[in-house]
Amino acid sequence: VFKTPWVQRLSASILKVQTRTVSTCDLCDKFEDQLSYATSIFRDFGGSASFEGKIETVQCLEDNSFVKDILQNEAGQNRVLVVDGGGSFNRALVGDQIALSAVKNGWR
């Protein structure tokens, strides 16, 4: 058992995430047909215990120019940006300045 996001589907495009202590196997048993999950490579830097919003994904292998462009030039409207760096640890894709622009533009 470890702390993992509990995901509740609110509509086709909106997810609500609240942190609870739940085992992965319990989630898989309950939502077998509906659940997909990532391995535990994610770390919390935002300090939010819960968040919700429409998910947008950007794929960028070792180049954060797409991330910068989206977060600085698009109104977030409470969307959540998932940054897919292709598993590479060679480059930082989001730093403090990019994160600040995301908050200022309404991203979660």
CSV table of N, CA and C in Angstrom, one decimal:
chain,number,residue,atom,x,y,z
A,1,VAL,N,0.8,-1.2,0.0
A,1,VAL,CA,0.0,0.0,0.0
A,1,VAL,C,0.9,1.2,0.0
A,2,PHE,N,0.6,2.2,-0.9
A,2,PHE,CA,1.3,3.4,-0.9
A,2,PHE,C,0.4,4.5,-1.3
A,3,LYS,N,0.8,5.8,-1.1
A,3,LYS,CA,-0.1,6.9,-1.4
A,3,LYS,C,-0.1,7.1,-3.0
A,4,THR,N,-1.2,7.1,-3.5
A,4,THR,CA,-1.4,7.2,-5.0
A,4,THR,C,-2.6,8.0,-5.3
A,5,PRO,N,-2.6,8.7,-6.4
A,5,PRO,CA,-3.8,9.5,-6.8
A,5,PRO,C,-5.0,8.6,-7.0
A,6,TRP,N,-6.1,8.9,-6.4
A,6,TRP,CA,-7.4,8.2,-6.6
A,6,TRP,C,-8.1,9.0,-7.7
A,7,VAL,N,-8.4,8.3,-8.7
A,7,VAL,CA,-9.0,9.0,-9.9
A,7,VAL,C,-10.5,8.7,-10.0
A,8,GLN,N,-11.3,9.8,-10.1
A,8,GLN,CA,-12.7,9.6,-10.3
A,8,GLN,C,-13.1,10.3,-11.6
A,9,ARG,N,-13.7,9.6,-12.5
A,9,ARG,CA,-14.1,10.2,-13.7
A,9,ARG,C,-15.4,11.0,-13.5
A,10,LEU,N,-15.3,12.3,-13.9
A,10,LEU,CA,-16.5,13.2,-13.8
A,10,LEU,C,-17.2,13.3,-15.1
A,11,SER,N,-16.4,13.3,-16.2
A,11,SER,CA,-17.0,13.4,-17.6
A,11,SER,C,-15.9,12.8,-18.5
A,12,ALA,N,-16.2,12.8,-19.8
A,12,ALA,CA,-15.2,12.3,-20.8
A,12,ALA,C,-13.9,13.0,-20.7
A,13,SER,N,-13.9,14.3,-20.4
A,13,SER,CA,-12.6,15.1,-20.5
A,13,SER,C,-12.1,15.6,-19.2
A,14,ILE,N,-12.8,15.4,-18.1
A,14,ILE,CA,-12.4,16.0,-16.8
A,14,ILE,C,-12.2,14.9,-15.8
A,15,LEU,N,-11.1,15.0,-15.1
A,15,LEU,CA,-10.7,14.0,-14.1
A,15,LEU,C,-10.6,14.8,-12.7
A,16,LYS,N,-11.0,14.2,-11.7
A,16,LYS,CA,-10.8,14.8,-10.3
A,16,LYS,C,-9.8,13.9,-9.6
A,17,VAL,N,-8.8,14.4,-9.1
A,17,VAL,CA,-7.8,13.6,-8.4
A,17,VAL,C,-7.7,14.1,-6.9
A,18,GLN,N,-7.8,13.1,-6.0
A,18,GLN,CA,-7.7,13.4,-4.6
A,18,GLN,C,-6.7,12.4,-4.0
A,19,THR,N,-5.8,12.8,-3.2
A,19,THR,CA,-4.8,11.9,-2.6
A,19,THR,C,-5.4,11.2,-1.4
A,20,ARG,N,-5.4,9.9,-1.5
A,20,ARG,CA,-5.8,9.0,-0.4
A,20,ARG,C,-4.8,7.8,-0.4
A,21,THR,N,-4.8,7.1,0.7
A,21,THR,CA,-4.0,5.9,0.7
A,21,THR,C,-4.8,4.7,0.2
A,22,VAL,N,-4.4,4.2,-1.0
A,22,VAL,CA,-5.1,3.2,-1.7
A,22,VAL,C,-4.1,2.3,-2.3
A,23,SER,N,-4.3,1.0,-2.3
A,23,SER,CA,-3.4,0.1,-2.9
A,23,SER,C,-3.6,0.0,-4.4
A,24,THR,N,-2.6,-0.1,-5.2
A,24,THR,CA,-2.7,-0.2,-6.6
A,24,THR,C,-3.6,-1.4,-7.0
A,25,CYS,N,-3.5,-2.5,-6.4
A,25,CYS,CA,-4.3,-3.7,-6.7
A,25,CYS,C,-5.8,-3.4,-6.5
A,26,ASP,N,-6.1,-2.7,-5.4
A,26,ASP,CA,-7.5,-2.3,-5.2
A,26,ASP,C,-8.1,-1.5,-6.3
A,27,LEU,N,-7.3,-0.5,-6.7
A,27,LEU,CA,-7.7,0.3,-7.9
A,27,LEU,C,-8.0,-0.5,-9.1
A,28,CYS,N,-7.0,-1.4,-9.4
A,28,CYS,CA,-7.1,-2.3,-10.6
A,28,CYS,C,-8.3,-3.2,-10.5
A,29,ASP,N,-8.6,-3.7,-9.3
A,29,ASP,CA,-9.7,-4.6,-9.1
A,29,ASP,C,-11.0,-3.9,-9.4
A,30,LYS,N,-11.1,-2.6,-8.9
A,30,LYS,CA,-12.4,-1.9,-8.9
A,30,LYS,C,-12.6,-1.3,-10.3
A,31,PHE,N,-11.5,-0.8,-11.0
A,31,PHE,CA,-11.7,-0.1,-12.3
A,31,PHE,C,-10.9,-0.8,-13.4
A,32,GLU,N,-10.9,-2.1,-13.4
A,32,GLU,CA,-10.1,-2.9,-14.3
A,32,GLU,C,-10.3,-2.5,-15.8
A,33,ASP,N,-11.5,-2.3,-16.3
A,33,ASP,CA,-11.8,-1.9,-17.7
A,33,ASP,C,-11.5,-0.5,-18.0
A,34,GLN,N,-11.5,0.4,-17.0
A,34,GLN,CA,-11.4,1.8,-17.2
A,34,GLN,C,-10.0,2.5,-16.8
A,35,LEU,N,-9.2,1.7,-16.1
A,35,LEU,CA,-8.0,2.3,-15.5
A,35,LEU,C,-6.8,2.1,-16.4
A,36,SER,N,-6.0,3.1,-16.5
A,36,SER,CA,-4.7,3.0,-17.0
A,36,SER,C,-3.8,3.8,-16.1
A,37,TYR,N,-2.6,3.4,-15.9
A,37,TYR,CA,-1.8,4.1,-14.9
A,37,TYR,C,-0.3,4.1,-15.4
A,38,ALA,N,0.4,5.0,-14.8
A,38,ALA,CA,1.9,5.2,-15.1
A,38,ALA,C,2.6,4.6,-13.9
A,39,THR,N,3.8,4.2,-14.2
A,39,THR,CA,4.7,3.7,-13.1
A,39,THR,C,5.0,4.9,-12.2
A,40,SER,N,5.5,4.7,-11.0
A,40,SER,CA,5.7,5.8,-10.0
A,40,SER,C,6.9,6.6,-10.3
A,41,ILE,N,6.9,7.3,-11.5
A,41,ILE,CA,8.1,8.2,-11.8
A,41,ILE,C,7.7,9.6,-11.5
A,42,PHE,N,6.4,9.9,-11.1
A,42,PHE,CA,6.0,11.2,-10.9
A,42,PHE,C,6.3,11.7,-9.5
A,43,ARG,N,6.7,13.0,-9.4
A,43,ARG,CA,7.0,13.5,-8.1
A,43,ARG,C,6.2,14.8,-7.9
A,44,ASP,N,5.8,15.1,-6.7
A,44,ASP,CA,4.9,16.3,-6.5
A,44,ASP,C,5.8,17.5,-6.2
A,45,PHE,N,5.8,18.5,-7.0
A,45,PHE,CA,6.5,19.8,-6.8
A,45,PHE,C,5.5,20.9,-6.5
A,46,GLY,N,4.3,20.7,-6.7
A,46,GLY,CA,3.3,21.8,-6.6
A,46,GLY,C,2.7,22.0,-5.2
A,47,GLY,N,2.8,21.0,-4.4
A,47,GLY,CA,2.2,21.1,-3.0
A,47,GLY,C,0.7,21.0,-3.0
A,48,SER,N,0.0,20.6,-4.0
A,48,SER,CA,-1.4,20.5,-4.0
A,48,SER,C,-1.8,19.0,-3.6
A,49,ALA,N,-2.7,18.9,-2.7
A,49,ALA,CA,-3.2,17.6,-2.3
A,49,ALA,C,-4.2,17.1,-3.3
A,50,SER,N,-4.9,18.0,-4.0
A,50,SER,CA,-5.8,17.5,-5.0
A,50,SER,C,-5.9,18.6,-6.1
A,51,PHE,N,-6.3,18.1,-7.3
A,51,PHE,CA,-6.5,19.1,-8.4
A,51,PHE,C,-7.5,18.4,-9.4
A,52,GLU,N,-8.0,19.2,-10.3
A,52,GLU,CA,-8.8,18.7,-11.3
A,52,GLU,C,-8.8,19.6,-12.5
A,53,GLY,N,-9.1,19.0,-13.7
A,53,GLY,CA,-9.1,19.8,-14.9
A,53,GLY,C,-9.0,18.9,-16.1
A,54,LYS,N,-9.3,19.5,-17.3
A,54,LYS,CA,-9.1,18.8,-18.5
A,54,LYS,C,-7.6,18.6,-18.8
A,55,ILE,N,-7.2,17.4,-19.2
A,55,ILE,CA,-5.8,17.1,-19.4
A,55,ILE,C,-5.4,17.3,-20.8
A,56,GLU,N,-4.3,18.0,-21.0
A,56,GLU,CA,-3.6,18.3,-22.3
A,56,GLU,C,-2.3,17.6,-22.1
A,57,THR,N,-1.8,17.0,-23.2
A,57,THR,CA,-0.5,16.3,-23.2
A,57,THR,C,0.4,16.9,-24.2
A,58,VAL,N,1.6,17.2,-23.9
A,58,VAL,CA,2.6,17.6,-24.9
A,58,VAL,C,3.8,16.6,-24.8
A,59,GLN,N,4.2,16.2,-26.0
A,59,GLN,CA,5.4,15.3,-26.1
A,59,GLN,C,6.6,16.1,-26.6
A,60,CYS,N,7.7,16.0,-25.8
A,60,CYS,CA,8.8,16.8,-26.2
A,60,CYS,C,10.1,16.0,-25.6
A,61,LEU,N,10.8,15.5,-26.5
A,61,LEU,CA,12.0,14.8,-26.1
A,61,LEU,C,13.2,15.7,-26.0
A,62,GLU,N,13.6,16.1,-24.8
A,62,GLU,CA,14.8,16.9,-24.5
A,62,GLU,C,14.7,18.3,-25.1
A,63,ASP,N,13.5,18.8,-25.4
A,63,ASP,CA,13.3,20.1,-25.9
A,63,ASP,C,12.0,20.7,-25.3
A,64,ASN,N,12.1,21.7,-24.5
A,64,ASN,CA,11.0,22.3,-23.8
A,64,ASN,C,10.3,23.4,-24.5
A,65,SER,N,10.7,23.7,-25.8
A,65,SER,CA,10.1,24.9,-26.5
A,65,SER,C,8.6,24.7,-26.7
A,66,PHE,N,8.1,23.5,-26.9
A,66,PHE,CA,6.7,23.3,-27.0
A,66,PHE,C,6.0,23.6,-25.6
A,67,VAL,N,6.6,23.2,-24.5
A,67,VAL,CA,6.1,23.4,-23.2
A,67,VAL,C,6.0,24.9,-22.9
A,68,LYS,N,7.1,25.6,-23.2
A,68,LYS,CA,7.1,27.1,-23.0
A,68,LYS,C,6.1,27.8,-23.8
A,69,ASP,N,5.9,27.4,-25.1
A,69,ASP,CA,5.0,28.0,-25.9
A,69,ASP,C,3.5,27.9,-25.4
A,70,ILE,N,3.2,26.7,-25.1
A,70,ILE,CA,1.8,26.4,-24.6
A,70,ILE,C,1.6,27.1,-23.3
A,71,LEU,N,2.5,27.0,-22.3
A,71,LEU,CA,2.2,27.6,-21.0
A,71,LEU,C,2.3,29.1,-21.0
A,72,GLN,N,3.1,29.7,-21.9
A,72,GLN,CA,3.2,31.2,-21.9
A,72,GLN,C,2.2,31.8,-22.8
A,73,ASN,N,1.7,31.1,-23.8
A,73,ASN,CA,0.8,31.8,-24.8
A,73,ASN,C,-0.6,31.3,-24.9
A,74,GLU,N,-1.0,30.2,-24.1
A,74,GLU,CA,-2.3,29.8,-24.2
A,74,GLU,C,-3.0,29.9,-22.8
A,75,ALA,N,-4.2,30.4,-22.7
A,75,ALA,CA,-4.9,30.5,-21.5
A,75,ALA,C,-5.2,29.0,-21.0
A,76,GLY,N,-4.8,28.7,-19.8
A,76,GLY,CA,-5.0,27.4,-19.3
A,76,GLY,C,-6.4,27.0,-19.0
A,77,GLN,N,-7.2,27.9,-18.6
A,77,GLN,CA,-8.6,27.7,-18.2
A,77,GLN,C,-8.7,26.5,-17.3
A,78,ASN,N,-7.8,26.4,-16.3
A,78,ASN,CA,-7.8,25.3,-15.3
A,78,ASN,C,-7.5,23.9,-15.9
A,79,ARG,N,-6.8,23.9,-17.1
A,79,ARG,CA,-6.4,22.6,-17.6
A,79,ARG,C,-5.1,22.2,-16.9
A,80,VAL,N,-4.8,20.9,-17.1
A,80,VAL,CA,-3.6,20.3,-16.5
A,80,VAL,C,-2.8,19.8,-17.7
A,81,LEU,N,-1.5,20.3,-17.7
A,81,LEU,CA,-0.6,19.9,-18.8
A,81,LEU,C,0.3,18.8,-18.3
A,82,VAL,N,0.2,17.7,-19.0
A,82,VAL,CA,1.1,16.5,-18.8
A,82,VAL,C,2.2,16.6,-19.8
A,83,VAL,N,3.4,16.7,-19.3
A,83,VAL,CA,4.6,16.8,-20.1
A,83,VAL,C,5.2,15.4,-20.3
A,84,ASP,N,5.2,14.9,-21.5
A,84,ASP,CA,5.8,13.6,-21.8
A,84,ASP,C,7.2,13.8,-22.4
A,85,GLY,N,8.2,13.6,-21.6
A,85,GLY,CA,9.6,13.8,-22.0
A,85,GLY,C,10.2,12.6,-22.6
A,86,GLY,N,9.4,11.6,-22.9
A,86,GLY,CA,9.9,10.4,-23.5
A,86,GLY,C,10.8,9.5,-22.6
A,87,GLY,N,10.7,9.8,-21.3
A,87,GLY,CA,11.5,9.1,-20.3
A,87,GLY,C,12.9,9.5,-20.1
A,88,SER,N,13.3,10.6,-20.8
A,88,SER,CA,14.7,11.1,-20.8
A,88,SER,C,14.9,11.9,-19.5
A,89,PHE,N,16.0,11.7,-18.9
A,89,PHE,CA,16.4,12.6,-17.7
A,89,PHE,C,17.5,13.5,-18.1
A,90,ASN,N,17.8,13.7,-19.4
A,90,ASN,CA,19.0,14.5,-19.8
A,90,ASN,C,18.7,16.0,-19.8
A,91,ARG,N,17.4,16.4,-19.8
A,91,ARG,CA,17.1,17.8,-19.8
A,91,ARG,C,16.0,18.1,-18.9
A,92,ALA,N,16.0,19.3,-18.2
A,92,ALA,CA,14.9,19.7,-17.5
A,92,ALA,C,13.9,20.3,-18.4
A,93,LEU,N,12.6,20.0,-18.3
A,93,LEU,CA,11.6,20.5,-19.2
A,93,LEU,C,10.7,21.6,-18.6
A,94,VAL,N,10.6,21.6,-17.3
A,94,VAL,CA,9.8,22.7,-16.6
A,94,VAL,C,10.6,23.1,-15.4
A,95,GLY,N,10.9,24.4,-15.4
A,95,GLY,CA,11.6,25.0,-14.2
A,95,GLY,C,10.7,26.0,-13.6
A,96,ASP,N,11.3,26.8,-12.7
A,96,ASP,CA,10.5,27.8,-11.9
A,96,ASP,C,9.9,28.8,-12.7
A,97,GLN,N,10.6,29.4,-13.7
A,97,GLN,CA,10.0,30.4,-14.6
A,97,GLN,C,8.9,29.9,-15.5
A,98,ILE,N,9.0,28.8,-16.0
A,98,ILE,CA,8.0,28.2,-16.9
A,98,ILE,C,6.8,27.9,-16.0
A,99,ALA,N,7.0,27.3,-14.8
A,99,ALA,CA,5.9,27.0,-13.9
A,99,ALA,C,5.2,28.3,-13.5
A,100,LEU,N,5.9,29.4,-13.2
A,100,LEU,CA,5.3,30.6,-12.9
A,100,LEU,C,4.4,31.2,-14.0
A,101,SER,N,4.9,31.1,-15.2
A,101,SER,CA,4.0,31.5,-16.4
A,101,SER,C,2.8,30.6,-16.5
A,102,ALA,N,2.9,29.3,-16.1
A,102,ALA,CA,1.7,28.5,-16.2
A,102,ALA,C,0.7,28.9,-15.2
A,103,VAL,N,1.1,29.2,-14.0
A,103,VAL,CA,0.2,29.7,-12.9
A,103,VAL,C,-0.5,31.0,-13.3
A,104,LYS,N,0.3,31.9,-13.9
A,104,LYS,CA,-0.2,33.2,-14.3
A,104,LYS,C,-1.2,33.1,-15.4
A,105,ASN,N,-1.1,32.1,-16.3
A,105,ASN,CA,-2.0,31.9,-17.4
A,105,ASN,C,-3.1,30.9,-17.1
A,106,GLY,N,-3.3,30.5,-15.8
A,106,GLY,CA,-4.5,29.7,-15.5
A,106,GLY,C,-4.3,28.2,-15.6
A,107,TRP,N,-3.1,27.7,-15.7
A,107,TRP,CA,-2.9,26.2,-15.8
A,107,TRP,C,-2.9,25.7,-14.3
A,108,ARG,N,-3.2,24.4,-14.2
A,108,ARG,CA,-3.2,23.8,-12.9
A,108,ARG,C,-1.9,23.1,-12.7
